Amino acid sequence: MVDCEKLATQQIDLQYQQYVSQLPINDIPQKIGLNNEDYIQSISHEDTISIDVVDSSSSRLTIPVITSLDIFPWYNRDLISKSLPGYSVKYIPTLPEGLSHNDQEKVNDTIISSLNAGDALVVDVDLSNPDDRFRPLQTVSDMAGIKICIDNLGGGEDERYLNQYIARVTFQNEHTDSRSLFACYEDMVQEGILENNSQNGPSLALSIKESEINSIWRMYKDRFDVLSENHPVNAGYNEIEFKNILRDPSVVKVVNRVDGEVTTVCLFLTDLYQCTWLNRQYFYENYSSTIQKNNLLVFLGIVTDERKQGNAYATDVVDLLVRVADEKSEPTVITFECNEISQNVTPILVKSAIENSGLGIVEGLDRQVSQIGFYVIRKATNS
């Protein structure tokens, strides 16, 4: 365990950059392993098993080999615990490459000791290259002369995965407009192009009224609990995170109300630092101009209150957003994540809802850009 309080921020950042330099290149939009914040938590967590190695520049570097699953709140701990009774469940971050023979043996010995102790080790894997996905762990197993079993995290015969989709939306009359979506919306209301529907109908909101936040959270939780029930990764945010999203003026919020009561909320993020599940570097490298213009939208979903027939207004909220985006008229990139359940609905919904207006054309949703799977590694038992 490393006492991060004694390390300056600059030192920690340097440590993380050195750590990343030892990892396989992650060229997909989804995060695999640890980002900067995760790395700091990992090396300072009391249950983390780290090793000190010498990197290619002859600097000492701390590498977390096995860490606590508690660091990562998005894992569905209830499902994982039920599927692995009696096991101490831990997490293996992405394994480093290019280490010296001695340092690689330290990594191998750490993993083998954990498996021999009866631990179950969780890994997340880029499924774009399935033949190589377990090669490092299998190599460790072969060298140690033990057999391992690799199962789907959460149990069952079906693989559990998350897909990332990225779509480009273009509009009929493109021109440069530096205004934010909300500024465009306010101008359109002031000019009479749009009605002010803050009490009846769809509207853009900088933030949500405190009196409405709890009811919207319940709507959100009910829907995303269903998506998460049999998946090892929780869909969406926890309560504190979600309520902060509703209060955040940088989040694009399209709200439909009937007689002043919320029926439907559509949410988009524009700040990648709020998207802990994404590989930020991928987006900066591939969509830097789009990000600079605030034209990258991370779709969180549409939340509805079915007691008020909220789903019936889903098209209305998207139509409003498309009309405002058409006024801004710059190409927009929309990205979102789906599990094996929502992948059958969300891409079709997003494309049809946007193109229903006749103002935007959506390209790129015919298949996912990347896919990650979730597995658990254990020492094989004799049966």
PDB file of C-alpha atoms in Angstrom, residues 52-316:
ATOM      1  CA  ASP A  52       7.702  -2.215  -7.392  1.00  0.00           C
ATOM      2  CA  VAL A  53       9.371  -2.622 -10.761  1.00  0.00           C
ATOM      3  CA  VAL A  54      11.966  -0.796 -12.843  1.00  0.00           C
ATOM      4  CA  ASP A  55      10.471   0.692 -16.010  1.00  0.00           C
ATOM      5  CA  SER A  56      12.187   1.295 -19.362  1.00  0.00           C
ATOM      6  CA  SER A  57      13.605   4.620 -18.112  1.00  0.00           C
ATOM      7  CA  SER A  58      15.134   2.885 -15.052  1.00  0.00           C
ATOM      8  CA  SER A  59      12.625   4.567 -12.712  1.00  0.00           C
ATOM      9  CA  ARG A  60      10.942   2.732  -9.863  1.00  0.00           C
ATOM     10  CA  LEU A  61       7.250   2.186 -10.500  1.00  0.00           C
ATOM     11  CA  THR A  62       4.421   0.809  -8.366  1.00  0.00           C
ATOM     12  CA  ILE A  63       2.132  -1.587 -10.247  1.00  0.00           C
ATOM     13  CA  PRO A  64      -1.117  -2.783  -8.624  1.00  0.00           C
ATOM     14  CA  VAL A  65      -1.388  -6.460  -9.608  1.00  0.00           C
ATOM     15  CA  ILE A  66      -4.448  -7.411  -7.566  1.00  0.00           C
ATOM     16  CA  THR A  67      -6.780  -4.921  -5.929  1.00  0.00           C
ATOM     17  CA  SER A  68     -10.111  -4.739  -4.131  1.00  0.00           C
ATOM     18  CA  LEU A  69     -13.324  -4.863  -6.142  1.00  0.00           C
ATOM     19  CA  ASP A  70     -14.739  -2.341  -3.644  1.00  0.00           C
ATOM     20  CA  ILE A  71     -12.820   0.437  -5.417  1.00  0.00           C
ATOM     21  CA  PHE A  72     -15.146   0.098  -8.400  1.00  0.00           C
ATOM     22  CA  PRO A  73     -18.747   0.963  -7.432  1.00  0.00           C
ATOM     23  CA  TRP A  74     -20.144   0.007 -10.837  1.00  0.00           C
ATOM     24  CA  TYR A  75     -19.767  -3.724 -10.223  1.00  0.00           C
ATOM     25  CA  ASN A  76     -22.970  -5.505  -9.196  1.00  0.00           C
ATOM     26  CA  ARG A  77     -21.687  -6.882  -5.907  1.00  0.00           C
ATOM     27  CA  ASP A  78     -24.942  -8.646  -5.003  1.00  0.00           C
ATOM     28  CA  LEU A  79     -24.958 -10.724  -8.194  1.00  0.00           C
ATOM     29  CA  ILE A  80     -21.217 -11.413  -8.051  1.00  0.00           C
ATOM     30  CA  SER A  81     -21.380 -12.545  -4.412  1.00  0.00           C
ATOM     31  CA  LYS A  82     -24.330 -14.860  -5.117  1.00  0.00           C
ATOM     32  CA  SER A  83     -22.565 -16.436  -8.093  1.00  0.00           C
ATOM     33  CA  LEU A  84     -19.288 -16.942  -6.187  1.00  0.00           C
ATOM     34  CA  PRO A  85     -20.276 -18.130  -2.686  1.00  0.00           C
ATOM     35  CA  GLY A  86     -17.342 -18.661  -0.370  1.00  0.00           C
ATOM     36  CA  TYR A  87     -14.840 -16.822  -2.569  1.00  0.00           C
ATOM     37  CA  SER A  88     -12.906 -13.686  -1.812  1.00  0.00           C
ATOM     38  CA  VAL A  89     -13.469 -11.732  -5.027  1.00  0.00           C
ATOM     39  CA  LYS A  90     -10.706  -9.395  -6.205  1.00  0.00           C
ATOM     40  CA  TYR A  91      -9.792  -7.539  -9.385  1.00  0.00           C
ATOM     41  CA  ILE A  92      -6.852  -7.837 -11.782  1.00  0.00           C
ATOM     42  CA  PRO A  93      -6.171  -4.592 -13.668  1.00  0.00           C
ATOM     43  CA  THR A  94      -4.700  -4.818 -17.154  1.00  0.00           C
ATOM     44  CA  LEU A  95      -1.416  -6.712 -16.888  1.00  0.00           C
ATOM     45  CA  PRO A  96       1.769  -4.862 -17.902  1.00  0.00           C
ATOM     46  CA  GLU A  97       3.913  -5.864 -20.860  1.00  0.00           C
ATOM     47  CA  GLY A  98       7.615  -5.515 -21.556  1.00  0.00           C
ATOM     48  CA  LEU A  99       8.729  -6.015 -17.957  1.00  0.00           C
ATOM     49  CA  SER A 100      12.078  -7.519 -17.112  1.00  0.00           C
ATOM     50  CA  HIS A 101      12.166 -11.250 -16.459  1.00  0.00           C
ATOM     51  CA  ASN A 102      12.472 -10.706 -12.703  1.00  0.00           C
ATOM     52  CA  ASP A 103       9.621  -8.186 -12.566  1.00  0.00           C
ATOM     53  CA  GLN A 104       7.375 -10.399 -14.701  1.00  0.00           C
ATOM     54  CA  GLU A 105       8.003 -13.249 -12.285  1.00  0.00           C
ATOM     55  CA  LYS A 106       6.884 -10.976  -9.429  1.00  0.00           C
ATOM     56  CA  VAL A 107       3.593 -10.373 -11.272  1.00  0.00           C
ATOM     57  CA  ASN A 108       3.160 -14.082 -11.981  1.00  0.00           C
ATOM     58  CA  ASP A 109       3.926 -15.107  -8.396  1.00  0.00           C
ATOM     59  CA  THR A 110       1.431 -12.568  -7.046  1.00  0.00           C
ATOM     60  CA  ILE A 111      -1.392 -13.917  -9.226  1.00  0.00           C
ATOM     61  CA  ILE A 112      -0.566 -17.571  -8.549  1.00  0.00           C
ATOM     62  CA  SER A 113      -0.423 -16.970  -4.782  1.00  0.00           C
ATOM     63  CA  SER A 114      -3.854 -15.356  -4.903  1.00  0.00           C
ATOM     64  CA  LEU A 115      -5.341 -18.219  -6.935  1.00  0.00           C
ATOM     65  CA  ASN A 116      -3.761 -20.820  -4.642  1.00  0.00           C
ATOM     66  CA  ALA A 117      -5.289 -18.983  -1.674  1.00  0.00           C
ATOM     67  CA  GLY A 118      -8.729 -19.560  -3.207  1.00  0.00           C
ATOM     68  CA  ASP A 119      -9.411 -16.058  -4.509  1.00  0.00           C
ATOM     69  CA  ALA A 120     -11.672 -15.393  -7.490  1.00  0.00           C
ATOM     70  CA  LEU A 121     -10.102 -12.780  -9.765  1.00  0.00           C
ATOM     71  CA  VAL A 122     -12.248 -10.507 -11.929  1.00  0.00           C
ATOM     72  CA  VAL A 123     -10.955  -9.297 -15.300  1.00  0.00           C
ATOM     73  CA  ASP A 124     -12.467  -7.012 -17.939  1.00  0.00           C
ATOM     74  CA  VAL A 125     -11.396  -7.852 -21.467  1.00  0.00           C
ATOM     75  CA  ASP A 126     -11.413  -6.190 -24.882  1.00  0.00           C
ATOM     76  CA  LEU A 127     -13.385  -8.651 -27.014  1.00  0.00           C
ATOM     77  CA  SER A 128     -12.206  -7.256 -30.350  1.00  0.00           C
ATOM     78  CA  ASN A 129      -9.365  -9.785 -30.322  1.00  0.00           C
ATOM     79  CA  PRO A 130     -10.855 -12.857 -28.608  1.00  0.00           C
ATOM     80  CA  ASP A 131      -7.951 -15.191 -29.413  1.00  0.00           C
ATOM     81  CA  ASP A 132      -5.542 -13.111 -27.318  1.00  0.00           C
ATOM     82  CA  ARG A 133      -7.823 -11.978 -24.519  1.00  0.00           C
ATOM     83  CA  PHE A 134      -6.675 -14.507 -21.909  1.00  0.00           C
ATOM     84  CA  ARG A 135      -3.155 -15.090 -23.227  1.00  0.00           C
ATOM     85  CA  PRO A 136      -1.333 -13.332 -20.352  1.00  0.00           C
ATOM     86  CA  LEU A 137      -3.251 -15.207 -17.656  1.00  0.00           C
ATOM     87  CA  GLN A 138      -2.940 -18.535 -19.446  1.00  0.00           C
ATOM     88  CA  THR A 139       0.805 -17.986 -19.735  1.00  0.00           C
ATOM     89  CA  VAL A 140       1.015 -17.369 -15.994  1.00  0.00           C
ATOM     90  CA  SER A 141      -0.979 -20.543 -15.354  1.00  0.00           C
ATOM     91  CA  ASP A 142       1.196 -22.654 -17.662  1.00  0.00           C
ATOM     92  CA  MET A 143       4.420 -21.395 -16.110  1.00  0.00           C
ATOM     93  CA  ALA A 144       3.198 -22.215 -12.620  1.00  0.00           C
ATOM     94  CA  GLY A 145       1.889 -25.627 -13.615  1.00  0.00           C
ATOM     95  CA  ILE A 146      -1.648 -25.046 -12.339  1.00  0.00           C
ATOM     96  CA  LYS A 147      -4.945 -25.202 -14.184  1.00  0.00           C
ATOM     97  CA  ILE A 148      -7.327 -22.283 -14.151  1.00  0.00           C
ATOM     98  CA  CYS A 149     -10.986 -22.005 -15.082  1.00  0.00           C
ATOM     99  CA  ILE A 150     -12.418 -18.932 -16.757  1.00  0.00           C
ATOM    100  CA  ASP A 151     -16.143 -18.291 -16.303  1.00  0.00           C
ATOM    101  CA  ASN A 152     -18.604 -15.554 -17.118  1.00  0.00           C
ATOM    102  CA  LEU A 153     -18.720 -13.021 -14.296  1.00  0.00           C
ATOM    103  CA  GLY A 154     -22.134 -13.280 -12.680  1.00  0.00           C
ATOM    104  CA  GLY A 155     -22.543 -16.955 -13.591  1.00  0.00           C
ATOM    105  CA  GLY A 156     -24.511 -18.629 -16.343  1.00  0.00           C
ATOM    106  CA  GLU A 157     -23.663 -19.772 -19.844  1.00  0.00           C
ATOM    107  CA  ASP A 158     -24.090 -16.428 -21.610  1.00  0.00           C
ATOM    108  CA  GLU A 159     -21.249 -13.934 -21.901  1.00  0.00           C
ATOM    109  CA  ARG A 160     -21.837 -10.602 -20.185  1.00  0.00           C
ATOM    110  CA  TYR A 161     -20.593  -7.610 -22.090  1.00  0.00           C
ATOM    111  CA  LEU A 162     -20.955  -3.901 -22.746  1.00  0.00           C
ATOM    112  CA  ASN A 163     -20.975  -2.398 -26.237  1.00  0.00           C
ATOM    113  CA  GLN A 164     -19.994   1.167 -27.094  1.00  0.00           C
ATOM    114  CA  TYR A 165     -21.748   2.888 -29.991  1.00  0.00           C
ATOM    115  CA  ILE A 166     -20.649   6.112 -31.665  1.00  0.00           C
ATOM    116  CA  ALA A 167     -22.849   7.967 -34.149  1.00  0.00           C
ATOM    117  CA  ARG A 168     -22.251  11.029 -36.275  1.00  0.00           C
ATOM    118  CA  VAL A 169     -25.269  13.294 -36.685  1.00  0.00           C
ATOM    119  CA  THR A 170     -25.281  15.805 -39.534  1.00  0.00           C
ATOM    120  CA  PHE A 171     -27.852  18.496 -40.236  1.00  0.00           C
ATOM    121  CA  GLN A 172     -29.293  19.979 -43.406  1.00  0.00           C
ATOM    122  CA  ASN A 173     -27.767  23.447 -43.267  1.00  0.00           C
ATOM    123  CA  GLU A 174     -24.391  23.234 -41.607  1.00  0.00           C
ATOM    124  CA  HIS A 175     -22.625  26.377 -40.425  1.00  0.00           C
ATOM    125  CA  THR A 176     -20.370  27.350 -37.550  1.00  0.00           C
ATOM    126  CA  ASP A 177     -22.160  28.317 -34.343  1.00  0.00           C
ATOM    127  CA  SER A 178     -20.212  28.612 -31.104  1.00  0.00           C
ATOM    128  CA  ARG A 179     -23.270  28.831 -28.853  1.00  0.00           C
ATOM    129  CA  SER A 180     -24.064  26.044 -26.423  1.00  0.00           C
ATOM    130  CA  LEU A 181     -27.212  24.007 -26.952  1.00  0.00           C
ATOM    131  CA  PHE A 182     -28.877  25.743 -24.027  1.00  0.00           C
ATOM    132  CA  ALA A 183     -27.961  29.203 -25.354  1.00  0.00           C
ATOM    133  CA  CYS A 184     -29.405  28.231 -28.746  1.00  0.00           C
ATOM    134  CA  TYR A 185     -32.572  27.060 -27.022  1.00  0.00           C
ATOM    135  CA  GLU A 186     -32.976  30.284 -25.047  1.00  0.00           C
ATOM    136  CA  ASP A 187     -32.487  32.369 -28.196  1.00  0.00           C
ATOM    137  CA  MET A 188     -35.042  30.278 -30.092  1.00  0.00           C
ATOM    138  CA  VAL A 189     -37.598  30.775 -27.306  1.00  0.00           C
ATOM    139  CA  GLN A 190     -36.907  34.511 -27.144  1.00  0.00           C
ATOM    140  CA  GLU A 191     -37.263  34.819 -30.929  1.00  0.00           C
ATOM    141  CA  GLY A 192     -40.549  32.893 -30.893  1.00  0.00           C
ATOM    142  CA  ILE A 193     -39.183  29.947 -32.891  1.00  0.00           C
ATOM    143  CA  LEU A 194     -39.945  27.682 -29.940  1.00  0.00           C
ATOM    144  CA  GLU A 195     -42.567  27.929 -27.229  1.00  0.00           C
ATOM    145  CA  ASN A 196     -41.652  28.097 -23.565  1.00  0.00           C
ATOM    146  CA  ASN A 197     -42.982  24.709 -22.468  1.00  0.00           C
ATOM    147  CA  SER A 198     -41.587  24.626 -18.954  1.00  0.00           C
ATOM    148  CA  GLN A 199     -45.009  23.648 -17.535  1.00  0.00           C
ATOM    149  CA  ASN A 200     -46.530  21.677 -20.405  1.00  0.00           C
ATOM    150  CA  GLY A 201     -44.393  20.007 -23.044  1.00  0.00           C
ATOM    151  CA  PRO A 202     -40.646  19.584 -23.604  1.00  0.00           C
ATOM    152  CA  SER A 203     -38.017  22.146 -22.615  1.00  0.00           C
ATOM    153  CA  LEU A 204     -34.265  22.358 -22.058  1.00  0.00           C
ATOM    154  CA  ALA A 205     -33.220  22.941 -18.467  1.00  0.00           C
ATOM    155  CA  LEU A 206     -29.923  24.080 -16.959  1.00  0.00           C
ATOM    156  CA  SER A 207     -30.803  22.257 -13.766  1.00  0.00           C
ATOM    157  CA  ILE A 208     -33.716  20.419 -12.209  1.00  0.00           C
ATOM    158  CA  LYS A 209     -35.784  21.814  -9.358  1.00  0.00           C
ATOM    159  CA  GLU A 210     -34.810  20.363  -5.992  1.00  0.00           C
ATOM    160  CA  SER A 211     -38.461  19.456  -5.412  1.00  0.00           C
ATOM    161  CA  GLU A 212     -38.362  17.197  -8.511  1.00  0.00           C
ATOM    162  CA  ILE A 213     -35.015  15.485  -8.029  1.00  0.00           C
ATOM    163  CA  ASN A 214     -36.157  12.677  -5.715  1.00  0.00           C
ATOM    164  CA  SER A 215     -39.030  11.626  -7.963  1.00  0.00           C
ATOM    165  CA  ILE A 216     -36.778  11.627 -11.049  1.00  0.00           C
ATOM    166  CA  TRP A 217     -34.230   9.514  -9.158  1.00  0.00           C
ATOM    167  CA  ARG A 218     -36.933   6.929  -8.400  1.00  0.00           C
ATOM    168  CA  MET A 219     -37.928   6.848 -12.083  1.00  0.00           C
ATOM    169  CA  TYR A 220     -34.294   6.364 -13.073  1.00  0.00           C
ATOM    170  CA  LYS A 221     -33.567   3.711 -10.440  1.00  0.00           C
ATOM    171  CA  ASP A 222     -36.603   1.597 -11.346  1.00  0.00           C
ATOM    172  CA  ARG A 223     -35.569   1.418 -14.989  1.00  0.00           C
ATOM    173  CA  PHE A 224     -31.853   0.841 -14.516  1.00  0.00           C
ATOM    174  CA  ASP A 225     -32.321  -1.716 -11.731  1.00  0.00           C
ATOM    175  CA  VAL A 226     -34.026  -3.942 -14.310  1.00  0.00           C
ATOM    176  CA  LEU A 227     -31.085  -3.575 -16.718  1.00  0.00           C
ATOM    177  CA  SER A 228     -28.596  -4.377 -13.939  1.00  0.00           C
ATOM    178  CA  GLU A 229     -30.422  -7.257 -12.277  1.00  0.00           C
ATOM    179  CA  ASN A 230     -28.592 -10.068 -14.094  1.00  0.00           C
ATOM    180  CA  HIS A 231     -25.536  -8.171 -15.289  1.00  0.00           C
ATOM    181  CA  PRO A 232     -22.234  -7.937 -13.369  1.00  0.00           C
ATOM    182  CA  VAL A 233     -21.979  -4.205 -14.080  1.00  0.00           C
ATOM    183  CA  ASN A 234     -24.562  -1.782 -12.749  1.00  0.00           C
ATOM    184  CA  ALA A 235     -26.208   0.331 -15.417  1.00  0.00           C
ATOM    185  CA  GLY A 236     -26.132   4.051 -14.715  1.00  0.00           C
ATOM    186  CA  TYR A 237     -25.200   6.121 -11.677  1.00  0.00           C
ATOM    187  CA  ASN A 238     -25.744   5.664  -7.970  1.00  0.00           C
ATOM    188  CA  GLU A 239     -28.107   8.019  -6.148  1.00  0.00           C
ATOM    189  CA  ILE A 240     -25.584  10.697  -5.180  1.00  0.00           C
ATOM    190  CA  GLU A 241     -23.998  10.776  -8.641  1.00  0.00           C
ATOM    191  CA  PHE A 242     -27.334  10.925 -10.436  1.00  0.00           C
ATOM    192  CA  LYS A 243     -28.702  13.743  -8.305  1.00  0.00           C
ATOM    193  CA  ASN A 244     -25.509  15.714  -8.895  1.00  0.00           C
ATOM    194  CA  ILE A 245     -25.981  15.185 -12.636  1.00  0.00           C
ATOM    195  CA  LEU A 246     -29.467  16.702 -12.416  1.00  0.00           C
ATOM    196  CA  ARG A 247     -28.051  19.753 -10.626  1.00  0.00           C
ATOM    197  CA  ASP A 248     -25.120  20.220 -13.009  1.00  0.00           C
ATOM    198  CA  PRO A 249     -25.701  23.036 -15.551  1.00  0.00           C
ATOM    199  CA  SER A 250     -23.184  21.490 -17.995  1.00  0.00           C
ATOM    200  CA  VAL A 251     -25.394  18.415 -18.449  1.00  0.00           C
ATOM    201  CA  VAL A 252     -27.879  18.646 -21.320  1.00  0.00           C
ATOM    202  CA  LYS A 253     -31.327  17.950 -19.844  1.00  0.00           C
ATOM    203  CA  VAL A 254     -34.497  17.822 -21.935  1.00  0.00           C
ATOM    204  CA  VAL A 255     -37.537  17.608 -19.666  1.00  0.00           C
ATOM    205  CA  ASN A 256     -41.184  17.005 -20.513  1.00  0.00           C
ATOM    206  CA  ARG A 257     -43.830  18.147 -18.057  1.00  0.00           C
ATOM    207  CA  VAL A 258     -47.598  17.761 -17.987  1.00  0.00           C
ATOM    208  CA  ASP A 259     -49.412  20.270 -15.765  1.00  0.00           C
ATOM    209  CA  GLY A 260     -46.045  21.101 -14.215  1.00  0.00           C
ATOM    210  CA  GLU A 261     -45.158  17.501 -13.323  1.00  0.00           C
ATOM    211  CA  VAL A 262     -42.173  15.710 -14.863  1.00  0.00           C
ATOM    212  CA  THR A 263     -43.029  12.753 -17.091  1.00  0.00           C
ATOM    213  CA  THR A 264     -39.855  12.315 -19.144  1.00  0.00           C
ATOM    214  CA  VAL A 265     -36.183  13.301 -18.899  1.00  0.00           C
ATOM    215  CA  CYS A 266     -33.510  12.861 -21.584  1.00  0.00           C
ATOM    216  CA  LEU A 267     -29.895  13.301 -20.431  1.00  0.00           C
ATOM    217  CA  PHE A 268     -26.602  13.935 -22.251  1.00  0.00           C
ATOM    218  CA  LEU A 269     -23.152  14.600 -20.798  1.00  0.00           C
ATOM    219  CA  THR A 270     -20.594  16.845 -22.475  1.00  0.00           C
ATOM    220  CA  ASP A 271     -17.773  16.476 -19.923  1.00  0.00           C
ATOM    221  CA  LEU A 272     -15.763  13.268 -20.413  1.00  0.00           C
ATOM    222  CA  TYR A 273     -14.474  13.495 -16.836  1.00  0.00           C
ATOM    223  CA  GLN A 274     -18.003  12.633 -15.700  1.00  0.00           C
ATOM    224  CA  CYS A 275     -17.859   9.456 -17.805  1.00  0.00           C
ATOM    225  CA  THR A 276     -15.637   7.167 -15.749  1.00  0.00           C
ATOM    226  CA  TRP A 277     -16.490   4.184 -17.948  1.00  0.00           C
ATOM    227  CA  LEU A 278     -14.985   5.757 -21.083  1.00  0.00           C
ATOM    228  CA  ASN A 279     -11.402   5.857 -22.331  1.00  0.00           C
ATOM    229  CA  ARG A 280     -10.983   9.624 -22.428  1.00  0.00           C
ATOM    230  CA  GLN A 281      -7.752   9.447 -24.412  1.00  0.00           C
ATOM    231  CA  TYR A 282      -9.539   7.685 -27.286  1.00  0.00           C
ATOM    232  CA  PHE A 283     -12.032  10.517 -27.659  1.00  0.00           C
ATOM    233  CA  TYR A 284      -9.390  13.244 -27.344  1.00  0.00           C
ATOM    234  CA  GLU A 285      -7.351  11.599 -30.089  1.00  0.00           C
ATOM    235  CA  ASN A 286     -10.261  10.924 -32.443  1.00  0.00           C
ATOM    236  CA  TYR A 287     -12.736  13.738 -31.728  1.00  0.00           C
ATOM    237  CA  SER A 288     -10.654  16.641 -30.409  1.00  0.00           C
ATOM    238  CA  SER A 289     -12.340  19.281 -32.606  1.00  0.00           C
ATOM    239  CA  THR A 290     -15.797  17.961 -31.721  1.00  0.00           C
ATOM    240  CA  ILE A 291     -14.978  18.097 -28.011  1.00  0.00           C
ATOM    241  CA  GLN A 292     -13.576  21.635 -28.222  1.00  0.00           C
ATOM    242  CA  LYS A 293     -16.858  22.799 -29.753  1.00  0.00           C
ATOM    243  CA  ASN A 294     -18.941  20.949 -27.109  1.00  0.00           C
ATOM    244  CA  ASN A 295     -20.462  18.819 -29.858  1.00  0.00           C
ATOM    245  CA  LEU A 296     -19.713  15.451 -28.257  1.00  0.00           C
ATOM    246  CA  LEU A 297     -22.800  14.182 -26.426  1.00  0.00           C
ATOM    247  CA  VAL A 298     -22.711  11.122 -24.178  1.00  0.00           C
ATOM    248  CA  PHE A 299     -26.257   9.771 -24.096  1.00  0.00           C
ATOM    249  CA  LEU A 300     -27.275   8.537 -20.641  1.00  0.00           C
ATOM    250  CA  GLY A 301     -30.795   7.484 -21.540  1.00  0.00           C
ATOM    251  CA  ILE A 302     -34.408   8.553 -21.380  1.00  0.00           C
ATOM    252  CA  VAL A 303     -36.075   8.331 -17.979  1.00  0.00           C
ATOM    253  CA  THR A 304     -39.855   8.054 -17.930  1.00  0.00           C
ATOM    254  CA  ASP A 305     -42.658   7.942 -15.378  1.00  0.00           C
ATOM    255  CA  GLU A 306     -45.036   5.320 -16.728  1.00  0.00           C
ATOM    256  CA  ARG A 307     -47.710   6.292 -14.205  1.00  0.00           C
ATOM    257  CA  LYS A 308     -47.931   9.494 -16.250  1.00  0.00           C
ATOM    258  CA  GLN A 309     -47.439   7.750 -19.617  1.00  0.00           C
ATOM    259  CA  GLY A 310     -43.935   9.209 -19.777  1.00  0.00           C
ATOM    260  CA  ASN A 311     -42.814   6.959 -22.619  1.00  0.00           C
ATOM    261  CA  ALA A 312     -45.355   8.603 -24.913  1.00  0.00           C
ATOM    262  CA  TYR A 313     -43.351  11.842 -24.692  1.00  0.00           C
ATOM    263  CA  ALA A 314     -39.926  10.305 -25.477  1.00  0.00           C
ATOM    264  CA  THR A 315     -40.109  11.325 -29.136  1.00  0.00           C
ATOM    265  CA  ASP A 316     -41.093  14.872 -28.170  1.00  0.00           C
TER     266      ASP A 316
END
